[in-house]
Amino acid sequence: SAVLLTNTWSTAVRGGVQLLSFGAGQGQCVLTGETTIDCQLGGLASGATATVTVRLRPRGVGSITDQAQVSAAEFDPETADNADSETTRVGSA
C-alpha cells in the first residue's frame, strides 16, 4: 500500500533536456523538482506492476541517466531491488 516511485534524471547533454510529459497507468505523478517526479501509485498486490512514463527531449549530444526508486508502507525485507538506473547515449550517428 501507499507505493511511492521517485524518478530523477541527470544529463551530460550539451544544452540539457526538455521534459515533454510524464504520467502513470495508475495513481498520480507530480513534478517536485527540476529533474524529479514523485508518483503516488496507491496499492499494488504482490507481483503486480504499474507503469510510469517520462518523456525527455535531448537538446544536444551526450548521455541521460534516469533513476527510479520505490517504497511502500509495508516493511520490505529485500530493499536491494527497490531502485534501478539506466544511461542512454544521445547524439548523431
C-alpha atoms as one frame of an Amber mdcrd trajectory, in Angstrom:
protein
   0.000   0.000   0.000   1.000   3.650  -0.441   3.528   2.838  -3.167   5.735
   5.845  -3.980   8.018   5.994  -7.010  10.609   8.757  -7.226  12.114   9.277
 -10.670  15.127  11.540 -11.219  17.348  12.178 -14.187  20.704  13.774 -14.759
  22.235  14.794 -18.034  25.584  15.224 -19.617  23.922  16.645 -22.725  25.110
  19.928 -24.154  22.028  22.145 -23.946  20.313  19.854 -21.409  16.968  18.151
 -21.952  13.352  19.252 -22.199  10.699  17.443 -20.152   7.909  16.648 -22.619
   5.468  14.668 -20.475   5.062  12.232 -17.603   2.292  10.077 -16.201   1.342
   6.810 -14.550  -1.007   3.996 -15.501  -2.485   4.308 -12.003  -2.203   6.967
  -9.337  -0.834  10.450  -9.851   2.586  11.972 -10.603   3.813  15.492  -9.829
   6.969  17.376 -10.722   8.695  18.019  -7.378  11.981  19.448  -8.650  13.666
  20.486 -11.859  14.663  16.855 -12.530  12.450  14.899 -10.098   8.984  13.374
 -10.397   7.147  11.706  -7.488   4.352   9.258  -8.276   1.820   8.127  -5.667
   0.767   4.790  -7.148  -1.548   3.584  -4.378  -1.763  -0.128  -3.616  -0.221
  -2.931  -5.643  -0.821  -6.624  -4.982   2.195  -8.874  -4.615   3.692  -9.426
  -8.078   1.615  -6.654  -9.672   3.121  -3.907 -11.816   2.461  -0.243 -12.538
   3.831   1.752 -15.450   5.268   5.262 -15.182   6.309   7.023 -18.385   8.684
  10.001 -18.570   9.421  11.585 -21.963  12.510  13.784 -22.335  13.897  15.510
 -25.434  17.676  15.966 -25.573  18.880  19.342 -26.842  22.300  18.093 -27.871
  24.756  15.221 -27.791  25.698  13.366 -24.611  24.029  10.996 -22.148  20.983
  10.921 -19.876  20.884   8.828 -16.704  17.437   8.016 -15.330  17.000   6.640
 -11.804  13.862   5.194 -10.218  13.330   4.243  -6.585  10.209   2.765  -4.975
   8.947   2.433  -1.433   5.728   1.336   0.251   4.080   1.469   3.661   4.854
  -2.176   4.450   8.206  -3.471   5.713  10.377  -4.698   2.836  12.993  -7.271
   3.861  14.613  -7.142   0.383  15.387  -3.499  -0.458  18.128  -4.325  -2.993
  15.532  -4.479  -5.786  13.829  -1.163  -4.973  15.976   1.026  -7.238  17.317
   0.936 -10.770  19.000   3.250 -13.242  19.767   3.354 -16.926  22.019   5.569
 -19.007  21.195   6.364 -22.624  23.607   7.977 -25.090  22.097  10.527 -27.449
  23.680  12.080 -30.498  24.257  11.809 -34.185  25.226   8.536 -35.850
